[in-house]
Tab-separated table of C-alpha atoms and ligand atoms in Angstrom:
chain	number	residue	atom	x	y	z
A	1	MET	CA	29.741	77.074	9.709
A	2	THR	CA	33.363	76.036	9.945
A	3	LEU	CA	35.740	76.096	6.995
A	4	ALA	CA	38.003	73.586	6.278
A	5	ARG	CA	41.712	74.033	6.403
A	6	ALA	CA	41.482	74.122	2.447
A	7	GLU	CA	38.726	72.901	0.209
A	8	ILE	CA	37.445	72.548	-3.103
A	9	VAL	CA	33.840	73.558	-3.842
A	10	VAL	CA	32.259	72.499	-6.812
A	11	ASP	CA	28.366	73.955	-7.673
A	12	LEU	CA	26.612	71.240	-9.663
A	13	ALA	CA	23.871	73.813	-10.776
A	14	ALA	CA	26.742	75.543	-12.290
A	15	ILE	CA	27.775	72.461	-14.412
A	16	ARG	CA	23.818	71.546	-15.138
A	17	HIS	CA	23.572	75.672	-16.216
A	18	ASN	CA	26.857	75.013	-18.604
A	19	VAL	CA	25.692	71.958	-20.384
A	20	ARG	CA	22.192	73.372	-20.992
A	21	THR	CA	23.913	76.158	-22.307
A	22	LEU	CA	25.909	74.302	-24.723
A	23	GLN	CA	23.200	72.399	-25.654
A	24	GLN	CA	20.967	75.633	-26.481
A	25	THR	CA	24.155	77.321	-28.596
A	26	THR	CA	25.461	74.500	-30.445
A	27	GLY	CA	21.694	72.906	-31.396
A	28	VAL	CA	23.385	69.439	-31.518
A	29	GLU	CA	24.153	66.457	-28.847
A	30	VAL	CA	26.643	67.700	-26.281
A	31	ILE	CA	28.698	65.105	-25.107
A	32	VAL	CA	30.101	65.957	-21.834
A	33	VAL	CA	33.968	65.177	-21.343
A	34	VAL	CA	34.156	64.087	-17.738
A	35	LYS	CA	37.909	62.624	-18.067
A	36	ALA	CA	40.780	63.254	-15.331
A	37	ASP	CA	38.302	63.108	-12.302
A	38	GLY	CA	35.899	65.740	-14.410
A	39	TYR	CA	38.869	68.153	-14.683
A	40	GLY	CA	39.309	68.016	-11.176
A	41	HIS	CA	35.605	68.530	-10.203
A	42	GLY	CA	34.784	65.028	-9.348
A	43	MET	CA	34.016	62.528	-12.259
A	44	ALA	CA	30.749	60.821	-10.766
A	45	GLN	CA	29.098	64.082	-9.588
A	46	VAL	CA	29.865	65.946	-12.735
A	47	ALA	CA	28.465	63.081	-14.610
A	48	GLY	CA	25.359	63.073	-12.819
A	49	ALA	CA	24.727	66.552	-13.141
A	50	ALA	CA	25.281	66.284	-16.733
A	51	ARG	CA	23.031	63.589	-17.054
A	52	ALA	CA	20.447	65.711	-15.212
A	53	ALA	CA	21.114	68.506	-17.741
A	54	GLY	CA	19.893	66.245	-20.678
A	55	ALA	CA	23.261	64.795	-21.796
A	56	THR	CA	22.739	61.552	-23.581
A	57	TRP	CA	26.638	61.141	-24.031
A	58	LEU	CA	29.556	61.341	-21.777
A	59	ALA	CA	32.850	60.982	-22.580
A	60	VAL	CA	36.370	60.007	-20.840
A	61	ALA	CA	39.921	58.991	-22.156
A	62	THR	CA	40.438	55.451	-20.499
A	63	PRO	CA	38.272	52.596	-20.409
A	64	ASP	CA	39.066	52.496	-16.914
A	65	GLU	CA	37.425	55.590	-16.171
A	66	ALA	CA	34.482	54.353	-18.145
A	67	LEU	CA	34.172	51.505	-15.954
A	68	ALA	CA	34.202	53.396	-12.884
A	69	LEU	CA	31.299	55.818	-14.264
A	70	ARG	CA	29.529	52.553	-14.677
A	71	ALA	CA	30.278	51.271	-11.256
A	72	VAL	CA	28.824	54.377	-9.525
A	73	GLY	CA	25.568	53.749	-11.698
A	74	ASP	CA	25.980	55.662	-14.919
A	75	THR	CA	23.812	53.744	-17.380
A	76	GLY	CA	23.584	56.206	-20.456
A	77	ARG	CA	26.153	56.293	-23.803
A	78	LEU	CA	29.513	56.552	-22.628
A	79	LEU	CA	32.600	57.017	-24.933
A	80	CYS	CA	36.391	56.413	-24.361
A	81	TRP	CA	39.477	56.467	-26.637
A	82	LEU	CA	42.712	55.973	-25.054
A	83	THR	CA	43.798	52.309	-24.925
A	84	VAL	CA	47.171	50.288	-24.802
A	85	PRO	CA	47.582	47.014	-26.470
A	86	GLY	CA	46.294	44.182	-23.714
A	87	GLU	CA	43.393	46.384	-22.584
A	88	PRO	CA	40.448	44.270	-21.052
A	89	TYR	CA	38.410	45.335	-23.671
A	90	ALA	CA	35.724	42.718	-22.609
A	91	ASP	CA	34.751	44.404	-19.499
A	92	ALA	CA	34.171	47.444	-21.584
A	93	ILE	CA	32.137	45.672	-24.347
A	94	ALA	CA	30.310	43.897	-21.517
A	95	ALA	CA	29.391	47.141	-19.864
A	96	GLY	CA	28.102	48.910	-23.071
A	97	ILE	CA	30.847	51.180	-23.214
A	98	ASP	CA	31.875	52.798	-26.720
A	99	LEU	CA	35.449	52.089	-27.653
A	100	THR	CA	37.482	53.788	-30.203
A	101	ALA	CA	39.512	52.414	-32.366
A	102	TYR	CA	42.524	54.210	-34.514
A	103	SER	CA	43.920	51.195	-36.087
A	104	VAL	CA	43.447	47.603	-37.234
A	105	ALA	CA	45.544	46.166	-34.615
A	106	GLU	CA	42.915	47.583	-31.844
A	107	LEU	CA	40.187	46.178	-34.103
A	108	ASP	CA	41.715	42.997	-34.114
A	109	GLU	CA	41.850	42.659	-30.140
A	110	ILE	CA	38.416	44.003	-29.905
A	111	ALA	CA	37.214	41.589	-32.201
A	112	ALA	CA	38.710	39.001	-30.150
A	113	ALA	CA	37.275	40.079	-26.908
A	114	ALA	CA	34.076	40.709	-28.359
A	115	GLU	CA	33.801	37.020	-29.213
A	116	SER	CA	34.536	36.042	-25.545
A	117	VAL	CA	31.893	38.510	-24.342
A	118	GLU	CA	28.700	35.989	-25.097
A	119	HIS	CA	25.703	37.498	-23.022
A	120	PRO	CA	26.751	40.666	-21.402
A	121	VAL	CA	25.320	40.376	-17.817
A	122	GLY	CA	24.311	43.828	-16.146
A	123	ASN	CA	24.719	45.542	-19.384
A	124	PRO	CA	22.405	48.355	-19.357
A	125	VAL	CA	22.900	49.877	-22.907
A	126	GLY	CA	24.859	47.120	-24.667
A	127	HIS	CA	23.155	45.753	-28.149
A	128	PRO	CA	20.607	43.190	-27.443
A	129	ASP	CA	22.110	40.592	-29.508
A	130	GLY	CA	24.580	39.737	-26.903
A	131	HIS	CA	28.489	39.925	-28.067
A	132	LEU	CA	28.236	43.174	-30.348
A	133	ALA	CA	30.778	45.922	-29.115
A	134	ARG	CA	30.023	49.163	-29.762
A	135	VAL	CA	32.932	50.632	-31.404
A	136	GLN	CA	33.951	54.269	-32.943
A	137	LEU	CA	36.820	55.084	-35.381
A	138	LYS	CA	39.093	58.184	-34.763
A	139	VAL	CA	40.543	59.488	-37.804
A	140	ASP	CA	43.805	61.711	-37.351
A	141	THR	CA	42.877	64.874	-39.648
A	142	GLY	CA	46.159	66.728	-38.778
A	143	LEU	CA	46.703	66.748	-34.916
A	144	SER	CA	48.983	64.025	-35.372
A	145	ARG	CA	47.983	62.695	-32.231
A	146	GLY	CA	45.561	59.497	-31.783
A	147	GLY	CA	43.560	58.078	-34.677
A	148	ALA	CA	44.288	56.608	-38.196
A	149	PRO	CA	46.547	58.386	-40.251
A	150	ARG	CA	45.173	59.416	-43.879
A	151	GLU	CA	46.731	56.574	-45.544
A	152	ALA	CA	45.207	53.973	-43.199
A	153	TRP	CA	41.746	55.176	-43.456
A	154	ALA	CA	40.586	52.647	-46.472
A	155	GLU	CA	42.045	49.797	-44.606
A	156	LEU	CA	40.543	50.714	-41.082
A	157	PHE	CA	37.134	51.485	-42.697
A	158	ALA	CA	37.393	48.282	-44.619
A	159	ARG	CA	37.934	46.164	-41.579
A	160	ALA	CA	35.559	48.097	-39.454
A	161	ARG	CA	32.784	47.134	-41.983
A	162	ALA	CA	33.753	43.297	-42.146
A	163	GLY	CA	33.425	43.325	-38.560
A	164	GLU	CA	30.263	44.561	-38.532
A	165	GLU	CA	29.243	42.253	-41.102
A	166	ALA	CA	30.605	39.115	-38.943
A	167	GLY	CA	28.641	40.406	-35.873
A	168	HIS	CA	31.831	41.601	-33.681
A	169	TRP	CA	30.375	45.316	-33.360
A	170	LEU	CA	28.194	48.081	-34.585
A	171	ILE	CA	30.348	51.398	-35.724
A	172	THR	CA	28.759	53.749	-33.913
A	173	GLY	CA	30.664	56.746	-34.524
A	174	VAL	CA	33.295	58.087	-36.772
A	175	TRP	CA	35.176	61.110	-35.037
A	176	SER	CA	38.615	63.246	-35.084
A	177	HIS	CA	39.878	66.152	-32.894
A	178	LEU	CA	41.327	69.751	-33.662
A	179	ALA	CA	44.613	71.099	-33.147
A	180	CYS	CA	43.985	74.823	-32.886
A	181	SER	CA	40.214	75.008	-32.569
A	182	ASP	CA	41.017	77.925	-29.836
A	183	GLU	CA	42.725	79.936	-32.741
A	184	PRO	CA	39.600	80.367	-34.798
A	185	GLU	CA	41.524	81.782	-37.835
A	186	HIS	CA	44.120	79.383	-37.915
A	187	PRO	CA	44.060	77.505	-41.523
A	188	ALA	CA	44.559	74.377	-39.742
A	189	ASN	CA	40.748	74.267	-38.530
A	190	ASP	CA	39.788	74.496	-42.440
A	191	HIS	CA	42.197	71.771	-43.268
A	192	GLN	CA	41.077	69.470	-40.610
A	193	GLU	CA	37.280	70.155	-41.215
A	194	GLN	CA	37.708	69.319	-44.830
A	195	ALA	CA	39.986	66.185	-44.105
A	196	PHE	CA	37.131	65.063	-41.763
A	197	ARG	CA	34.486	65.336	-44.321
A	198	ASP	CA	36.847	63.217	-46.603
A	199	ALA	CA	37.102	60.762	-43.686
A	200	LEU	CA	33.427	60.655	-43.433
A	201	SER	CA	33.025	59.867	-47.582
A	202	LEU	CA	35.387	57.091	-47.520
A	203	ALA	CA	33.506	55.606	-44.654
A	204	ASP	CA	30.100	55.801	-46.256
A	205	GLU	CA	32.068	54.522	-49.348
A	206	ALA	CA	32.877	51.452	-47.310
A	207	GLY	CA	29.402	51.259	-46.270
A	208	LEU	CA	29.594	52.348	-42.819
A	209	ARG	CA	26.599	54.402	-41.115
A	210	PRO	CA	28.163	55.869	-38.250
A	211	GLY	CA	25.372	57.475	-35.965
A	212	LEU	CA	27.766	60.184	-34.297
A	213	ARG	CA	29.980	61.944	-36.412
A	214	HIS	CA	31.984	64.356	-34.363
A	215	LEU	CA	35.109	66.799	-34.738
A	216	ALA	CA	34.385	69.975	-32.281
A	217	ASN	CA	36.001	70.470	-28.759
A	218	SER	CA	34.633	73.255	-26.572
A	219	ALA	CA	36.305	75.787	-28.465
A	220	ALA	CA	35.237	74.602	-31.886
A	221	ALA	CA	31.884	73.712	-30.457
A	222	ILE	CA	30.902	77.495	-29.563
A	223	LEU	CA	33.378	79.116	-32.418
A	224	ARG	CA	33.050	76.976	-35.057
A	225	PRO	CA	29.254	76.179	-36.501
A	226	SER	CA	30.486	74.289	-39.347
A	227	ALA	CA	32.362	71.575	-36.969
A	228	ARG	CA	29.275	70.590	-34.996
A	229	PHE	CA	28.245	67.750	-37.356
A	230	ASP	CA	26.106	65.199	-35.069
A	231	ALA	CA	27.650	66.280	-31.895
A	232	VAL	CA	30.374	68.347	-30.008
A	233	ARG	CA	32.673	67.079	-26.968
A	234	CYS	CA	32.783	69.688	-24.672
A	235	GLY	CA	35.074	69.453	-21.568
A	236	ILE	CA	36.390	72.819	-20.525
A	237	ALA	CA	33.214	74.817	-21.284
A	238	SER	CA	30.993	72.264	-19.312
A	239	TYR	CA	32.980	73.391	-16.160
A	240	GLY	CA	32.571	77.169	-17.111
A	241	LEU	CA	36.010	77.947	-17.991
A	242	ASP	CA	36.708	79.779	-21.433
A	243	PRO	CA	38.154	77.524	-24.195
A	244	ALA	CA	39.350	80.277	-26.135
A	245	PRO	CA	40.257	83.447	-23.966
A	246	GLY	CA	39.908	86.336	-26.168
A	247	HIS	CA	37.523	84.892	-29.068
A	248	THR	CA	34.755	83.320	-27.185
A	249	PRO	CA	31.457	85.428	-26.917
A	250	ASP	CA	29.703	85.533	-23.724
A	251	LEU	CA	27.585	82.771	-23.096
A	252	GLY	CA	27.105	83.255	-19.533
A	253	LEU	CA	29.151	80.271	-18.643
A	254	VAL	CA	29.438	79.675	-14.617
A	255	PRO	CA	32.797	78.452	-13.134
A	256	ALA	CA	31.893	75.567	-11.039
A	257	MET	CA	34.860	75.201	-8.699
A	258	THR	CA	35.894	77.476	-6.047
A	259	VAL	CA	39.109	76.876	-4.205
A	260	ARG	CA	39.427	78.408	-0.381
A	261	ALA	CA	41.331	77.879	2.401
A	262	ARG	CA	41.571	79.606	6.270
A	263	LEU	CA	44.348	81.678	7.158
A	264	ALA	CA	46.807	79.650	9.412
A	265	LEU	CA	48.767	82.670	10.914
A	266	VAL	CA	49.082	85.987	9.795
A	267	LYS	CA	52.165	88.235	11.064
A	268	THR	CA	53.922	91.498	10.567
A	269	LEU	CA	57.362	92.046	8.619
A	270	ALA	CA	59.577	94.847	8.905
A	271	ALA	CA	61.123	96.451	6.061
A	272	GLY	CA	64.006	94.320	4.744
A	273	ASP	CA	62.395	90.939	5.873
A	274	SER	CA	62.487	88.520	3.005
A	275	VAL	CA	60.034	85.641	2.692
A	276	SER	CA	59.764	81.812	1.770
A	277	TYR	CA	62.470	79.808	0.511
A	278	GLY	CA	65.269	81.660	-1.748
A	279	HIS	CA	64.014	84.718	0.084
A	280	THR	CA	63.236	85.949	-3.580
A	281	TRP	CA	60.796	88.466	-2.182
A	282	THR	CA	61.652	91.216	0.566
A	283	ALA	CA	59.766	93.897	2.098
A	284	GLN	CA	60.325	97.102	0.979
A	285	ALA	CA	58.191	98.628	3.852
A	286	PRO	CA	56.295	97.243	6.870
A	287	THR	CA	53.613	94.762	5.846
A	288	THR	CA	51.285	91.911	7.232
A	289	VAL	CA	51.455	88.361	5.661
A	290	GLY	CA	49.073	85.300	5.752
A	291	LEU	CA	50.019	81.962	5.576
A	292	VAL	CA	47.843	80.151	3.398
A	293	PRO	CA	47.868	76.174	4.137
A	294	ALA	CA	47.987	74.966	0.688
A	295	GLY	CA	50.966	74.454	-1.852
A	296	TYR	CA	52.269	72.245	-4.575
A	297	GLY	CA	51.242	69.243	-3.005
A	298	GLU	CA	47.502	70.698	-3.353
A	299	GLY	CA	48.464	71.228	-6.954
A	300	VAL	CA	49.100	75.009	-6.356
A	301	PRO	CA	51.443	75.969	-8.966
A	302	ARG	CA	55.064	76.658	-7.855
A	303	HIS	CA	55.145	78.701	-11.294
A	304	ALA	CA	52.493	81.065	-9.269
A	305	SER	CA	55.397	82.466	-6.683
A	306	GLY	CA	55.714	85.655	-6.664
A	307	VAL	CA	52.928	86.244	-9.524
A	308	ALA	CA	49.569	85.329	-8.904
A	309	SER	CA	47.234	86.647	-6.359
A	310	VAL	CA	44.314	85.146	-4.087
A	311	GLY	CA	41.119	86.857	-2.851
A	312	VAL	CA	41.171	88.077	0.866
A	313	ALA	CA	37.956	89.959	2.023
A	314	GLY	CA	37.032	90.847	-1.354
A	315	ILE	CA	40.551	91.907	-2.551
A	316	GLN	CA	42.977	90.560	-4.393
A	317	ARG	CA	46.252	90.282	-2.754
A	318	PRO	CA	49.537	89.314	-4.107
A	319	ILE	CA	51.519	85.893	-3.245
A	320	ARG	CA	54.888	86.914	-1.970
A	321	GLY	CA	58.180	84.752	-2.269
A	322	ARG	CA	58.049	81.017	-3.431
A	323	VAL	CA	55.133	78.613	-3.098
A	324	CYS	CA	56.016	75.873	-1.065
A	325	MET	CA	54.870	72.069	-0.684
A	326	ASP	CA	52.175	72.821	1.782
A	327	GLN	CA	51.811	76.523	2.378
A	328	PHE	CA	52.469	80.117	0.729
A	329	LEU	CA	52.566	83.584	1.770
A	330	VAL	CA	50.285	86.161	1.032
A	331	ASP	CA	50.531	90.024	1.374
A	332	LEU	CA	47.846	91.695	3.442
A	333	GLY	CA	49.221	95.235	3.150
A	334	PRO	CA	50.390	97.460	6.212
A	335	GLU	CA	48.486	96.437	9.317
A	336	ASP	CA	45.262	98.390	10.261
A	337	ASP	CA	41.943	97.709	11.627
A	338	SER	CA	40.909	95.893	8.511
A	339	THR	CA	43.799	93.607	8.447
A	340	PRO	CA	42.521	89.718	8.288
A	341	HIS	CA	43.068	87.436	11.110
A	342	ALA	CA	44.143	83.737	11.276
A	343	GLY	CA	40.983	81.438	10.605
A	344	ASP	CA	39.758	83.988	8.107
A	345	GLU	CA	39.100	83.036	4.667
A	346	VAL	CA	40.992	82.987	1.626
A	347	LEU	CA	39.585	82.634	-1.885
A	348	LEU	CA	42.194	81.001	-4.069
A	349	LEU	CA	40.090	80.436	-6.948
A	350	GLY	CA	36.536	80.688	-8.107
A	351	PRO	CA	33.892	82.554	-10.414
A	352	GLY	CA	35.319	85.747	-9.555
A	353	ARG	CA	31.940	87.144	-7.914
A	354	HIS	CA	33.697	88.055	-4.353
A	355	GLY	CA	36.856	89.605	-5.773
A	356	GLU	CA	38.709	86.316	-6.201
A	357	PRO	CA	41.105	85.309	-8.841
A	358	THR	CA	39.584	82.823	-11.736
A	359	ALA	CA	41.241	79.783	-12.917
A	360	GLN	CA	41.959	81.900	-15.999
A	361	ASP	CA	43.761	84.371	-13.994
A	362	TRP	CA	45.720	81.548	-12.258
A	363	ALA	CA	46.487	80.206	-16.000
A	364	GLU	CA	47.656	83.573	-17.296
A	365	ALA	CA	50.038	84.323	-14.345
A	366	CYS	CA	51.382	80.782	-14.765
A	367	ASP	CA	51.745	80.599	-18.501
A	368	THR	CA	49.240	77.872	-18.784
A	369	ILE	CA	45.703	76.837	-19.469
A	370	SER	CA	43.004	76.932	-16.961
A	371	TYR	CA	42.588	73.234	-17.725
A	372	GLU	CA	45.794	72.701	-15.903
A	373	ILE	CA	44.962	74.946	-12.974
A	374	VAL	CA	41.710	73.192	-12.408
A	375	THR	CA	42.650	69.353	-13.147
A	376	ARG	CA	45.782	69.669	-10.995
A	377	ILE	CA	44.169	71.016	-7.770
A	378	GLY	CA	43.346	68.664	-4.967
A	379	GLY	CA	45.720	66.763	-3.002
A	380	ARG	CA	45.252	67.143	0.928
A	381	MET	CA	41.922	69.421	0.088
A	382	THR	CA	38.795	68.198	0.626
A	383	ARG	CA	36.257	68.726	-1.852
A	384	THR	CA	32.289	69.524	-1.194
A	385	HIS	CA	29.611	69.086	-3.878
A	386	VAL	CA	27.117	71.697	-3.272
A	387	ASP	CA	23.770	72.738	-5.442
A	388	SER	CA	23.013	76.444	-5.277
A	389	ASP	CA	19.381	75.945	-7.325
A	390	THR	CA	18.483	73.753	-4.375
A	391	GLU	CA	20.217	76.304	-2.122
A	392	LYS	CA	21.845	73.257	-0.409
A	393	THR	CA	24.521	74.747	2.104
A	394	HIS	CA	28.302	73.938	2.312
A	395	ASP	CA	27.416	72.295	5.749
A	396	THR	CA	24.929	69.751	4.608
A	397	ALA	CA	26.740	68.701	1.347
A	398	SER	CA	28.177	65.322	1.360
A	399	GLN	CA	31.942	64.983	1.242
A	400	ASP	CA	33.096	63.280	-1.740
A	401	GLU	CA	34.335	59.773	-0.475
A	402	SER	CA	36.806	59.072	-3.261
A	403	ARG	CA	39.275	61.668	-2.350
B	1	LIG	C1	40.052	66.312	-23.502
B	1	LIG	C2	39.242	66.036	-24.818
B	1	LIG	C3	38.043	66.876	-25.326
B	1	LIG	C4	37.725	67.934	-24.324
B	1	LIG	O1	38.122	69.333	-24.916
B	1	LIG	P1	37.721	70.783	-24.359
B	1	LIG	O2	38.538	71.330	-24.994
B	1	LIG	O3	37.965	70.368	-22.723
B	1	LIG	O4	36.449	70.783	-24.353
B	1	LIG	C5	37.300	66.551	-26.415
B	1	LIG	N1	37.749	65.743	-27.195
B	1	LIG	C6	39.158	65.216	-27.212
B	1	LIG	C7	39.892	63.722	-28.070
B	1	LIG	C8	39.901	65.072	-25.704
B	1	LIG	O5	41.061	64.498	-25.439
């Protein structure tokens, strides 16, 4: 078996396991969020695994991401929610993608596009009547990010209902997003859930019958049963990472991503030798260091300099000095018979089963969240998908062509 210089290995069996676990835990539809290249795990492959686990719905941020999923053959329900004026809505409508509207201006654009789509060709999931778009409405319940502010709800719902009657679209969902779901005791959670219920009542009064009402992301899906409604939108938990460290019960989620590399060089340092740019670390005693051929060009955070660790031969070893663009150094301790050699494996992160740090460990060391760690990993690394259920090995796994 030959290891790559530096690589990402994603276990699709872990994704399937996590999606099924979330379905069982929540008892509602789990919309698996695969935006940003599946949080760095590979959007197409994660989508396939999620569908295999029974996910009826997937979600992405942009229409481009949704169309990319259609292009690789995904035919299921697909939601997107981040558009800019002038977005080519017609393509998304023709592809049967559920668009999200935040405003009346957006609805007007979607209406014009819907009229231009007479008979969607190759539309696997759109409405059989032809030009009907599928639209969900997003209300801002307190995040103050996307979505219609409360004072605009009535007008948005009235326009949405009028467009339904005019045959422009079907309103398939109403939804919102929480600001503090990873802090279950935060009062904003109650406020936002109540505001969401207010919005649903108003939508109902406007004559809308959205089939999919959803509010919760991973943390709320797990920690707040009252926020589950018809569906939950799970990103991070689908990848096996903890959405609310310190609060989440152990559901047995399995991190799907492993990042590993081969030591490029091992060398001995004398006491007083300093390491990497700026000489921010100096050996107090003789030691050996290993050169890891991955750096911030691969998404290894420069903030990890001197604070994060990597797994070498089952032991966590500290990163010394600054992380560079292409490489960094790991302290392997005083030289002895067990000192690793050039070519040996280094586990940057993984599920933690072989003594390696997790994405959560990196996040804590770098003062960020695991989302950012896995989403930014990449660069020149190769990415391979394996399936531990079918014991498909690393060597036979297909290389991801998209990287
Ligand atoms: C990214 C995103 C999610 C997924 O959040 P997780 O915390 O990863 O589960 C859900 N909803 C919206 C609107 C998002 O932008």
